[in-house]
mmCIF file of C-alpha atoms in Angstrom:
data_model
loop_
_atom_site.group_PDB
_atom_site.id
_atom_site.type_symbol
_atom_site.label_atom_id
_atom_site.label_comp_id
_atom_site.label_asym_id
_atom_site.label_seq_id
_atom_site.Cartn_x
_atom_site.Cartn_y
_atom_site.Cartn_z
ATOM 1 C CA MET C 98 21.507 18.188 104.147
ATOM 2 C CA LYS C 99 23.229 14.945 103.226
ATOM 3 C CA THR C 100 21.243 12.291 101.433
ATOM 4 C CA LEU C 101 19.777 9.785 103.861
ATOM 5 C CA SER C 102 19.957 6.023 103.441
ATOM 6 C CA VAL C 103 16.756 4.043 102.886
ATOM 7 C CA ILE C 104 14.980 1.184 104.627
ATOM 8 C CA ARG C 105 12.335 -0.612 102.601
ATOM 9 C CA LEU C 106 9.408 -2.362 104.233
ATOM 10 C CA LYS C 107 7.932 -5.708 103.313
ATOM 11 C CA GLY C 108 4.624 -5.910 101.510
ATOM 12 C CA GLN C 109 1.669 -4.657 103.622
ATOM 13 C CA ALA C 110 4.072 -3.678 106.443
ATOM 14 C CA ASP C 111 3.201 -0.031 105.904
ATOM 15 C CA ARG C 112 -0.446 -0.448 106.969
ATOM 16 C CA ARG C 113 0.130 0.382 110.634
ATOM 17 C CA LEU C 114 2.210 3.453 109.769
ATOM 18 C CA ARG C 115 -0.490 4.657 107.382
ATOM 19 C CA ALA C 116 -3.029 4.242 110.190
ATOM 20 C CA GLY C 117 -1.025 6.668 112.319
ATOM 21 C CA HIS C 118 1.412 4.525 114.293
ATOM 22 C CA GLN C 119 5.058 5.583 114.459
ATOM 23 C CA TRP C 120 6.953 2.369 115.164
ATOM 24 C CA ILE C 121 8.642 -0.037 112.764
ATOM 25 C CA TYR C 122 9.447 -3.583 113.872
ATOM 26 C CA SER C 123 12.540 -5.340 112.633
ATOM 27 C CA ASN C 124 10.512 -8.168 111.069
ATOM 28 C CA GLU C 125 8.690 -5.596 108.903
ATOM 29 C CA VAL C 126 11.876 -4.510 107.108
ATOM 30 C CA ASN C 127 12.911 -6.069 103.814
ATOM 31 C CA THR C 128 16.420 -6.911 104.966
ATOM 32 C CA SER C 129 17.308 -8.511 101.631
ATOM 33 C CA GLU C 130 17.082 -5.138 99.906
ATOM 34 C CA THR C 131 17.972 -2.929 102.892
ATOM 35 C CA PRO C 132 19.971 -4.868 105.530
ATOM 36 C CA LEU C 133 19.560 -3.424 108.998
ATOM 37 C CA LYS C 134 23.139 -4.283 109.921
ATOM 38 C CA GLN C 135 24.390 -1.508 107.632
ATOM 39 C CA PHE C 136 23.064 1.123 110.042
ATOM 40 C CA THR C 137 24.449 2.549 113.266
ATOM 41 C CA PRO C 138 22.044 3.014 116.194
ATOM 42 C CA GLY C 139 20.595 6.517 116.011
ATOM 43 C CA ASP C 140 20.893 6.969 112.239
ATOM 44 C CA GLN C 141 18.083 8.752 110.435
ATOM 45 C CA VAL C 142 16.702 7.011 107.355
ATOM 46 C CA VAL C 143 14.031 7.417 104.712
ATOM 47 C CA VAL C 144 11.290 4.789 105.098
ATOM 48 C CA GLU C 145 9.824 3.347 101.884
ATOM 49 C CA THR C 146 6.964 1.008 101.116
ATOM 50 C CA ALA C 147 7.621 -2.301 99.370
ATOM 51 C CA GLN C 148 6.923 -0.448 96.113
ATOM 52 C CA GLY C 149 9.520 2.234 96.882
ATOM 53 C CA LYS C 150 7.106 5.023 97.856
ATOM 54 C CA PRO C 151 8.531 7.229 100.641
ATOM 55 C CA LEU C 152 6.596 7.264 103.929
ATOM 56 C CA GLY C 153 8.806 9.679 105.856
ATOM 57 C CA ILE C 154 11.925 9.764 107.988
ATOM 58 C CA ALA C 155 12.672 7.571 111.012
ATOM 59 C CA THR C 156 15.484 7.035 113.471
ATOM 60 C CA ILE C 157 16.866 3.516 113.342
ATOM 61 C CA ASN C 158 18.352 1.027 115.764
ATOM 62 C CA PRO C 159 19.232 -2.240 114.020
ATOM 63 C CA ASN C 160 19.688 -4.066 117.334
ATOM 64 C CA THR C 161 16.180 -3.739 118.769
ATOM 65 C CA LEU C 162 12.756 -5.240 118.061
ATOM 66 C CA ILE C 163 11.333 -1.752 117.528
ATOM 67 C CA CYS C 164 13.998 -0.846 115.015
ATOM 68 C CA GLY C 165 12.494 2.364 113.642
ATOM 69 C CA ARG C 166 10.618 5.340 115.058
ATOM 70 C CA LEU C 167 8.990 7.723 112.614
ATOM 71 C CA ILE C 168 10.079 11.346 112.999
ATOM 72 C CA SER C 169 8.106 12.849 110.166
ATOM 73 C CA ARG C 170 5.853 11.852 107.281
ATOM 74 C CA SER C 171 7.797 14.263 105.106
ATOM 75 C CA THR C 172 11.203 13.395 103.703
ATOM 76 C CA ASP C 173 12.191 17.032 104.162
ATOM 77 C CA THR C 174 11.951 17.043 107.970
ATOM 78 C CA VAL C 175 14.857 15.513 109.873
ATOM 79 C CA LEU C 176 15.286 15.390 113.631
ATOM 80 C CA ASN C 177 17.382 18.476 114.370
ATOM 81 C CA LYS C 178 17.256 21.498 116.638
ATOM 82 C CA SER C 179 14.725 23.311 114.459
ATOM 83 C CA THR C 180 12.307 20.358 114.529
ATOM 84 C CA LEU C 181 12.812 19.955 118.267
ATOM 85 C CA VAL C 182 12.107 23.636 118.947
ATOM 86 C CA HIS C 183 8.930 23.507 116.858
ATOM 87 C CA ARG C 184 7.571 20.435 118.612
ATOM 88 C CA LEU C 185 8.559 21.674 122.051
ATOM 89 C CA LYS C 186 6.575 24.857 121.431
ATOM 90 C CA ILE C 187 3.524 22.816 120.463
ATOM 91 C CA ALA C 188 3.944 20.626 123.569
ATOM 92 C CA LEU C 189 4.348 23.697 125.766
ATOM 93 C CA SER C 190 1.172 25.292 124.413
ATOM 94 C CA LEU C 191 -0.883 22.262 125.493
ATOM 95 C CA ARG C 192 0.506 22.349 129.023
ATOM 96 C CA GLU C 193 0.082 26.094 129.373
ATOM 97 C CA MET C 194 -3.553 25.926 128.304
ATOM 98 C CA THR C 195 -4.123 23.144 130.850
ATOM 99 C CA TYR C 196 -2.183 24.184 133.951
ATOM 100 C CA PRO C 197 -1.709 27.650 135.471
ATOM 101 C CA ALA C 198 1.616 26.804 137.133
ATOM 102 C CA PRO C 199 4.780 25.351 135.505
ATOM 103 C CA TYR C 200 4.640 21.913 137.089
ATOM 104 C CA TYR C 201 3.869 19.180 134.560
ATOM 105 C CA ARG C 202 5.177 16.652 132.050
ATOM 106 C CA LEU C 203 6.337 18.867 129.234
ATOM 107 C CA VAL C 204 7.094 16.081 126.743
ATOM 108 C CA PHE C 205 5.453 12.646 126.652
ATOM 109 C CA GLY C 206 7.337 10.795 123.939
ATOM 110 C CA ASP C 207 5.317 9.561 120.958
ATOM 111 C CA SER C 208 2.257 11.574 121.979
ATOM 112 C CA ASP C 209 4.223 14.778 121.402
ATOM 113 C CA GLY C 210 5.934 13.563 118.239
ATOM 114 C CA LEU C 211 9.187 12.961 120.115
ATOM 115 C CA SER C 212 9.504 9.196 120.520
ATOM 116 C CA GLY C 213 12.058 8.293 123.166
ATOM 117 C CA LEU C 214 11.996 11.642 124.974
ATOM 118 C CA VAL C 215 10.376 12.535 128.295
ATOM 119 C CA VAL C 216 10.722 15.922 129.997
ATOM 120 C CA ASP C 217 9.241 16.828 133.375
ATOM 121 C CA ARG C 218 9.107 20.452 134.448
ATOM 122 C CA PHE C 219 9.545 21.684 138.002
ATOM 123 C CA ALA C 220 9.226 25.460 137.546
ATOM 124 C CA ASP C 221 12.587 26.509 136.068
ATOM 125 C CA ILE C 222 14.226 23.090 136.479
ATOM 126 C CA LEU C 223 13.810 20.377 133.839
ATOM 127 C CA VAL C 224 14.424 16.644 134.235
ATOM 128 C CA VAL C 225 15.032 14.878 130.919
ATOM 129 C CA GLN C 226 14.915 11.166 130.143
ATOM 130 C CA ILE C 227 16.152 9.803 126.818
ATOM 131 C CA SER C 228 15.336 6.164 126.074
ATOM 132 C CA THR C 229 16.235 5.662 122.398
ATOM 133 C CA ALA C 230 19.423 5.786 120.345
ATOM 134 C CA GLY C 231 17.825 8.283 117.966
ATOM 135 C CA MET C 232 17.187 10.797 120.724
ATOM 136 C CA GLU C 233 20.565 10.156 122.319
ATOM 137 C CA ARG C 234 22.204 11.092 119.003
ATOM 138 C CA VAL C 235 20.626 14.583 119.201
ATOM 139 C CA LYS C 236 21.074 15.043 122.959
ATOM 140 C CA ASN C 237 22.944 18.331 122.562
ATOM 141 C CA GLU C 238 20.253 19.668 120.240
ATOM 142 C CA ILE C 239 17.587 18.690 122.797
ATOM 143 C CA ILE C 240 19.374 20.639 125.505
ATOM 144 C CA GLU C 241 19.767 23.681 123.248
ATOM 145 C CA ALA C 242 16.125 23.525 122.140
ATOM 146 C CA LEU C 243 14.905 23.327 125.748
ATOM 147 C CA GLN C 244 17.050 26.322 126.625
ATOM 148 C CA ASP C 245 15.561 28.292 123.734
ATOM 149 C CA VAL C 246 11.914 27.380 124.422
ATOM 150 C CA ILE C 247 11.758 27.147 128.230
ATOM 151 C CA LYS C 248 14.832 29.118 129.349
ATOM 152 C CA PRO C 249 15.347 26.939 132.433
ATOM 153 C CA SER C 250 17.851 27.633 135.183
ATOM 154 C CA ALA C 251 19.055 24.027 135.088
ATOM 155 C CA ILE C 252 18.583 20.703 133.261
ATOM 156 C CA LEU C 253 19.154 17.240 134.725
ATOM 157 C CA MET C 254 19.665 14.281 132.387
ATOM 158 C CA LYS C 255 18.101 11.338 134.288
ATOM 159 C CA ASN C 256 19.191 8.706 131.816
ATOM 160 C CA ASP C 257 19.063 5.552 133.913
ATOM 161 C CA GLY C 258 15.865 3.877 132.658
ATOM 162 C CA LYS C 259 15.584 0.198 131.699
ATOM 163 C CA MET C 260 14.861 1.014 128.051
ATOM 164 C CA ARG C 261 18.374 2.390 127.599
ATOM 165 C CA GLN C 262 19.894 -1.030 128.182
ATOM 166 C CA ILE C 263 17.634 -2.497 125.496
ATOM 167 C CA GLU C 264 18.763 0.264 123.124
ATOM 168 C CA GLY C 265 22.417 -0.370 123.931
ATOM 169 C CA LEU C 266 22.856 2.984 125.689
ATOM 170 C CA ASP C 267 24.932 3.805 128.745
ATOM 171 C CA SER C 268 23.205 4.665 132.010
ATOM 172 C CA TYR C 269 24.031 8.021 133.587
ATOM 173 C CA VAL C 270 22.578 10.875 135.640
ATOM 174 C CA GLU C 271 24.214 14.250 135.159
ATOM 175 C CA GLU C 272 23.620 17.967 134.923
ATOM 176 C CA ALA C 273 23.458 19.150 131.353
ATOM 177 C CA PHE C 274 23.189 22.795 132.278
ATOM 178 C CA GLY C 275 23.141 24.830 135.496
ATOM 179 C CA THR C 276 23.001 23.390 139.009
ATOM 180 C CA VAL C 277 20.210 20.971 139.949
ATOM 181 C CA PRO C 278 19.588 20.532 143.691
ATOM 182 C CA GLU C 279 19.115 17.087 145.203
ATOM 183 C CA THR C 280 15.408 17.811 145.570
ATOM 184 C CA VAL C 281 13.024 20.171 143.807
ATOM 185 C CA PHE C 282 9.745 21.753 144.837
ATOM 186 C CA LEU C 283 6.490 21.322 142.978
ATOM 187 C CA GLN C 284 2.810 22.049 143.419
ATOM 188 C CA GLU C 285 -0.039 19.712 142.547
ATOM 189 C CA ASN C 286 -3.733 20.332 143.237
ATOM 190 C CA GLY C 287 -2.793 23.126 145.609
ATOM 191 C CA VAL C 288 -0.471 20.877 147.652
ATOM 192 C CA LEU C 289 3.277 21.437 148.000
ATOM 193 C CA PHE C 290 5.864 18.684 147.574
ATOM 194 C CA GLU C 291 9.587 18.154 147.569
ATOM 195 C CA ALA C 292 10.718 15.446 145.119
ATOM 196 C CA PRO C 293 14.102 13.669 144.857
ATOM 197 C CA VAL C 294 15.043 14.163 141.226
ATOM 198 C CA TRP C 295 18.581 12.769 141.481
ATOM 199 C CA ASP C 296 17.900 9.558 143.400
ATOM 200 C CA GLY C 297 14.132 9.116 143.179
ATOM 201 C CA GLN C 298 12.042 6.898 140.925
ATOM 202 C CA LYS C 299 11.919 7.864 137.236
ATOM 203 C CA THR C 300 12.147 11.695 137.108
ATOM 204 C CA GLY C 301 11.500 11.955 140.846
ATOM 205 C CA TRP C 302 7.738 12.545 140.605
ATOM 206 C CA PHE C 303 4.656 11.060 138.917
ATOM 207 C CA TYR C 304 2.476 13.785 137.424
ATOM 208 C CA ASP C 305 0.245 11.269 135.619
ATOM 209 C CA HIS C 306 -2.173 10.657 138.536
ATOM 210 C CA ARG C 307 -2.788 14.380 139.126
ATOM 211 C CA GLU C 308 -6.492 14.361 138.212
ATOM 212 C CA ASN C 309 -7.135 11.084 140.041
ATOM 213 C CA ARG C 310 -5.559 12.461 143.192
ATOM 214 C CA LYS C 311 -7.763 15.524 142.881
ATOM 215 C CA THR C 312 -10.835 13.287 142.727
ATOM 216 C CA MET C 313 -9.597 11.307 145.730
ATOM 217 C CA GLN C 314 -9.351 14.492 147.794
ATOM 218 C CA GLY C 315 -13.141 14.818 147.661
ATOM 219 C CA PHE C 316 -13.523 11.614 149.699
ATOM 220 C CA CYS C 317 -10.996 12.432 152.438
ATOM 221 C CA ASP C 318 -12.332 15.183 154.702
ATOM 222 C CA GLY C 319 -12.484 13.890 158.265
ATOM 223 C CA LYS C 320 -11.474 10.398 157.146
ATOM 224 C CA ARG C 321 -8.842 7.806 157.902
ATOM 225 C CA VAL C 322 -6.669 7.100 154.847
ATOM 226 C CA LEU C 323 -4.166 4.392 153.872
ATOM 227 C CA ASP C 324 -1.638 5.070 151.082
ATOM 228 C CA VAL C 325 -0.013 1.803 149.905
ATOM 229 C CA PHE C 326 3.182 1.991 147.816
ATOM 230 C CA SER C 327 3.228 5.632 148.902
ATOM 231 C CA TYR C 328 6.649 6.668 147.527
ATOM 232 C CA VAL C 329 7.016 10.328 148.685
ATOM 233 C CA GLY C 330 3.328 10.700 149.530
ATOM 234 C CA GLY C 331 1.689 11.833 146.300
ATOM 235 C CA TRP C 332 -1.693 10.420 147.317
ATOM 236 C CA GLY C 333 -1.521 10.453 151.103
ATOM 237 C CA VAL C 334 -0.188 13.975 151.534
ATOM 238 C CA GLN C 335 -2.921 15.267 149.242
ATOM 239 C CA ALA C 336 -5.457 13.345 151.337
ATOM 240 C CA ALA C 337 -4.015 15.000 154.446
ATOM 241 C CA SER C 338 -4.272 18.434 152.844
ATOM 242 C CA ALA C 339 -7.912 17.661 151.936
ATOM 243 C CA GLY C 340 -8.837 17.181 155.576
ATOM 244 C CA ALA C 341 -8.006 13.565 156.394
ATOM 245 C CA THR C 342 -7.556 13.241 160.143
ATOM 246 C CA ASP C 343 -5.361 10.133 160.056
ATOM 247 C CA VAL C 344 -3.088 9.012 157.217
ATOM 248 C CA THR C 345 -0.936 5.868 157.089
ATOM 249 C CA PHE C 346 1.817 5.411 154.505
ATOM 250 C CA ILE C 347 3.411 2.117 153.436
ATOM 251 C CA ASP C 348 6.590 1.929 151.363
ATOM 252 C CA ALA C 349 9.642 -0.308 151.069
ATOM 253 C CA SER C 350 11.968 2.709 150.809
ATOM 254 C CA LYS C 351 13.038 4.400 154.038
ATOM 255 C CA SER C 352 14.263 7.458 152.139
ATOM 256 C CA ALA C 353 10.883 7.800 150.392
ATOM 257 C CA LEU C 354 9.128 7.764 153.763
ATOM 258 C CA ASP C 355 11.531 10.452 154.986
ATOM 259 C CA TYR C 356 10.226 12.600 152.149
ATOM 260 C CA VAL C 357 6.663 11.825 153.242
ATOM 261 C CA THR C 358 7.486 13.293 156.660
ATOM 262 C CA GLY C 359 8.973 16.383 155.036
ATOM 263 C CA ASN C 360 6.028 16.839 152.685
ATOM 264 C CA LEU C 361 3.517 16.585 155.547
ATOM 265 C CA LYS C 362 5.475 19.291 157.388
ATOM 266 C CA LEU C 363 5.658 21.366 154.219
ATOM 267 C CA ASN C 364 1.847 21.456 154.178
ATOM 268 C CA GLN C 365 1.595 21.998 157.956
ATOM 269 C CA TYR C 366 -0.408 18.837 158.540
ATOM 270 C CA GLU C 367 -1.600 18.608 162.137
ATOM 271 C CA GLY C 368 -3.439 15.294 162.000
ATOM 272 C CA VAL C 369 -2.208 11.804 162.841
ATOM 273 C CA SER C 370 0.304 10.195 160.489
ATOM 274 C CA SER C 371 1.912 6.760 160.569
ATOM 275 C CA LEU C 372 4.819 5.512 158.456
ATOM 276 C CA ILE C 373 5.246 1.787 157.821
ATOM 277 C CA HIS C 374 8.591 0.811 156.308
ATOM 278 C CA GLY C 375 8.370 -2.616 154.759
ATOM 279 C CA ASP C 376 6.938 -4.912 152.097
ATOM 280 C CA ALA C 377 3.471 -3.714 151.107
ATOM 281 C CA PHE C 378 1.886 -7.175 151.110
ATOM 282 C CA ASP C 379 3.280 -8.109 154.514
ATOM 283 C CA SER C 380 2.423 -4.696 155.950
ATOM 284 C CA MET C 381 -1.187 -4.870 154.772
ATOM 285 C CA GLN C 382 -1.542 -8.354 156.251
ATOM 286 C CA SER C 383 -0.241 -7.032 159.571
ATOM 287 C CA LEU C 384 -2.815 -4.231 159.517
ATOM 288 C CA ILE C 385 -5.538 -6.780 158.802
ATOM 289 C CA ASP C 386 -4.358 -8.939 161.705
ATOM 290 C CA ASP C 387 -4.519 -5.838 163.933
ATOM 291 C CA LYS C 388 -8.118 -5.312 162.762
ATOM 292 C CA GLN C 389 -7.285 -1.893 161.277
ATOM 293 C CA ARG C 390 -9.792 -0.329 158.879
ATOM 294 C CA PHE C 391 -9.603 2.809 156.741
ATOM 295 C CA ASP C 392 -12.215 5.017 155.101
ATOM 296 C CA VAL C 393 -10.054 5.422 151.979
ATOM 297 C CA VAL C 394 -7.442 2.918 150.795
ATOM 298 C CA VAL C 395 -5.230 3.831 147.852
ATOM 299 C CA MET C 396 -3.577 0.917 146.039
ATOM 300 C CA ASP C 397 -1.143 2.394 143.485
ATOM 301 C CA PRO C 398 1.592 -0.210 142.946
ATOM 302 C CA PRO C 399 4.519 -0.166 140.530
ATOM 303 C CA ALA C 400 3.988 -1.883 137.191
ATOM 304 C CA PHE C 401 3.558 -5.565 138.029
ATOM 305 C CA ILE C 402 3.372 -6.287 134.279
ATOM 306 C CA ALA C 403 6.375 -4.853 132.473
ATOM 307 C CA ARG C 404 6.162 -7.159 129.442
ATOM 308 C CA ARG C 405 3.532 -9.359 127.844
ATOM 309 C CA LYS C 406 5.162 -12.479 129.189
ATOM 310 C CA ASP C 407 4.605 -11.116 132.724
ATOM 311 C CA ILE C 408 0.804 -10.876 132.360
ATOM 312 C CA LYS C 409 -0.152 -14.040 134.246
ATOM 313 C CA ALA C 410 2.169 -13.443 137.207
ATOM 314 C CA GLY C 411 1.399 -9.721 137.198
ATOM 315 C CA GLU C 412 -2.356 -10.240 137.282
ATOM 316 C CA GLY C 413 -1.831 -12.528 140.255
ATOM 317 C CA ALA C 414 0.034 -9.744 142.038
ATOM 318 C CA TYR C 415 -2.703 -7.204 141.268
ATOM 319 C CA HIS C 416 -5.343 -9.654 142.489
ATOM 320 C CA ARG C 417 -3.560 -10.278 145.779
ATOM 321 C CA ALA C 418 -2.744 -6.599 146.363
ATOM 322 C CA ASN C 419 -6.336 -5.506 145.786
ATOM 323 C CA GLN C 420 -7.725 -8.310 147.916
ATOM 324 C CA LEU C 421 -5.597 -7.226 150.870
ATOM 325 C CA ALA C 422 -6.528 -3.594 150.248
ATOM 326 C CA MET C 423 -10.247 -4.398 150.081
ATOM 327 C CA ARG C 424 -10.054 -6.191 153.431
ATOM 328 C CA LEU C 425 -8.737 -2.955 154.934
ATOM 329 C CA VAL C 426 -11.606 -0.771 153.669
ATOM 330 C CA ALA C 427 -14.099 0.207 156.355
ATOM 331 C CA LYS C 428 -17.816 -0.334 155.714
ATOM 332 C CA GLY C 429 -18.948 2.175 153.102
ATOM 333 C CA GLY C 430 -15.359 3.249 152.422
ATOM 334 C CA ILE C 431 -13.498 3.901 149.180
ATOM 335 C CA LEU C 432 -10.938 1.683 147.461
ATOM 336 C CA VAL C 433 -8.767 3.358 144.821
ATOM 337 C CA SER C 434 -7.320 0.634 142.602
ATOM 338 C CA ALA C 435 -4.667 2.017 140.247
ATOM 339 C CA SER C 436 -2.316 0.537 137.687
ATOM 340 C CA CYS C 437 0.426 1.926 135.457
ATOM 341 C CA SER C 438 0.846 -1.361 133.556
ATOM 342 C CA MET C 439 0.012 -0.815 129.899
ATOM 343 C CA HIS C 440 -0.515 -4.564 129.494
ATOM 344 C CA LEU C 441 -3.289 -4.594 132.120
ATOM 345 C CA GLU C 442 -6.462 -3.350 130.459
ATOM 346 C CA THR C 443 -8.939 -1.309 132.481
ATOM 347 C CA ALA C 444 -11.616 -3.965 132.016
ATOM 348 C CA ARG C 445 -9.259 -6.624 133.344
ATOM 349 C CA LEU C 446 -8.397 -4.590 136.445
ATOM 350 C CA HIS C 447 -12.125 -4.111 137.027
ATOM 351 C CA ASP C 448 -12.612 -7.865 136.668
ATOM 352 C CA LEU C 449 -9.907 -8.548 139.260
ATOM 353 C CA VAL C 450 -11.607 -6.216 141.745
ATOM 354 C CA ARG C 451 -14.984 -7.819 140.971
ATOM 355 C CA SER C 452 -13.473 -11.227 141.683
ATOM 356 C CA ASN C 453 -12.143 -9.975 145.015
ATOM 357 C CA SER C 454 -15.585 -8.612 145.895
ATOM 358 C CA ARG C 455 -17.186 -12.015 145.406
ATOM 359 C CA GLN C 456 -14.463 -13.912 147.244
ATOM 360 C CA LEU C 457 -14.643 -11.563 150.220
ATOM 361 C CA GLU C 458 -18.433 -11.259 150.050
ATOM 362 C CA ARG C 459 -18.292 -7.518 149.577
ATOM 363 C CA PHE C 460 -20.684 -5.340 147.593
ATOM 364 C CA SER C 461 -18.601 -2.978 145.430
ATOM 365 C CA GLN C 462 -19.763 -0.041 143.328
ATOM 366 C CA LEU C 463 -17.561 1.585 140.690
ATOM 367 C CA VAL C 464 -17.995 5.304 141.309
ATOM 368 C CA TYR C 465 -15.200 6.845 139.239
ATOM 369 C CA ARG C 466 -13.023 5.741 136.344
ATOM 370 C CA GLY C 467 -9.846 7.795 135.943
ATOM 371 C CA THR C 468 -6.955 7.875 133.512
ATOM 372 C CA GLN C 469 -3.770 9.842 132.948
ATOM 373 C CA ALA C 470 -3.637 13.627 133.202
ATOM 374 C CA PRO C 471 -3.714 15.883 130.098
ATOM 375 C CA ASP C 472 0.041 16.396 130.219
ATOM 376 C CA HIS C 473 0.258 12.683 129.328
ATOM 377 C CA PRO C 474 -1.840 12.864 126.140
ATOM 378 C CA VAL C 475 -2.839 9.678 124.351
ATOM 379 C CA HIS C 476 -1.806 9.194 120.734
ATOM 380 C CA PRO C 477 -4.961 7.806 119.050
ATOM 381 C CA ALA C 478 -3.004 5.303 116.948
ATOM 382 C CA ILE C 479 -0.542 4.159 119.630
ATOM 383 C CA GLU C 480 -2.333 2.193 122.312
ATOM 384 C CA GLU C 481 0.891 1.975 124.320
ATOM 385 C CA THR C 482 0.518 5.664 125.206
ATOM 386 C CA GLU C 483 -2.728 4.929 127.104
ATOM 387 C CA TYR C 484 -1.425 3.090 130.117
ATOM 388 C CA LEU C 485 -2.778 4.589 133.351
ATOM 389 C CA LYS C 486 -6.006 3.697 135.093
ATOM 390 C CA ALA C 487 -7.541 4.467 138.488
ATOM 391 C CA LEU C 488 -10.810 2.839 139.508
ATOM 392 C CA PHE C 489 -12.654 4.136 142.585
ATOM 393 C CA TYR C 490 -15.003 1.704 144.348
ATOM 394 C CA ARG C 491 -17.335 2.106 147.277
ATOM 395 C CA ILE C 492 -17.122 -1.042 149.368
ATOM 396 C CA HIS C 493 -19.935 -2.439 151.534
ATOM 397 C CA ASN C 494 -20.595 -5.694 153.297
ATOM 398 C CA ASN C 495 -22.320 -8.201 151.043
ATOM 399 C CA MET C 496 -25.838 -6.786 151.631
ATOM 400 C CA GLY C 497 -27.155 -10.174 150.571
ATOM 401 C CA LEU C 498 -26.224 -9.480 146.920
#
């Protein structure tokens, strides 16, 4: 193995790494002694304290705010096929002890010791997303390691995420191995789905709400359900399969709603279903104007807060979305308020719903607090890995309280 170059941190800049975090910010590097501009994006380097003590090996990108991502706390372990195989086996063991069928997120970035790598599994088909220069550098090794550990029939590289632009990486979607169909089948909570892996959002499916959807099913038998921002029907189709007699789906994507229709047929749903193609806010207002009410309303929007600077505007969007949703909940019904914005804390989401309750003179009771599924494990030292929340409320008229 060739000798790796070194980056040296400023004084006290190693404290977060010693506490378990894996990221290095560009302003933490002593650029007088170890200029970042000497490196090429994706290089592996030895990280040293200000005193010259080695902390481990990281991949480096001199052009980004998060300039380093720790691979190992040993200077003997580089990011290569052997390391990838070892960590993939550990990741696989967690998923296999958690789920009986091979439908899950196999790799969740930092939480699996593979910062910048996401892999979703759909039986023998894998969808891979690489978001950092370090992982892009070992793309071929990733593919080979996945073939060794999983032995898939095909691998799709879905490398079109926003993070790639920040990292200076090209955007592309291509088969790395085998033939990947336009859509793949999966099973979640006993319900069958077809997901668009080539043209859909992210990897084509969102496994993270699995446990929250399972909880929601318990409220749906014989009920009328509204699924807002439905995408391909992850919530609403599971509500239908749990006995809902009437399910309405709202989404801005016509193709996503076409998948909803297919997924309802796939599960032989015989109840009433309605598809509303349009802006979620406008569509909810129209339902309110028509005096429509639902026993269960699921509000699972995209991330309204992508960055810290978006917090104020994003919170306004969450407030408005939940207020409209709450107005559509029938007396004694359930509101599921979800968020995938890491920058929106659970307590803040709860506060927004509380505020809506007072403004609308509703009496709300928090009955369930959900988070991401076990195949999206949280790294205890990296708060960014704990991003998902789902709060279930029972909504009543004011009751004089």
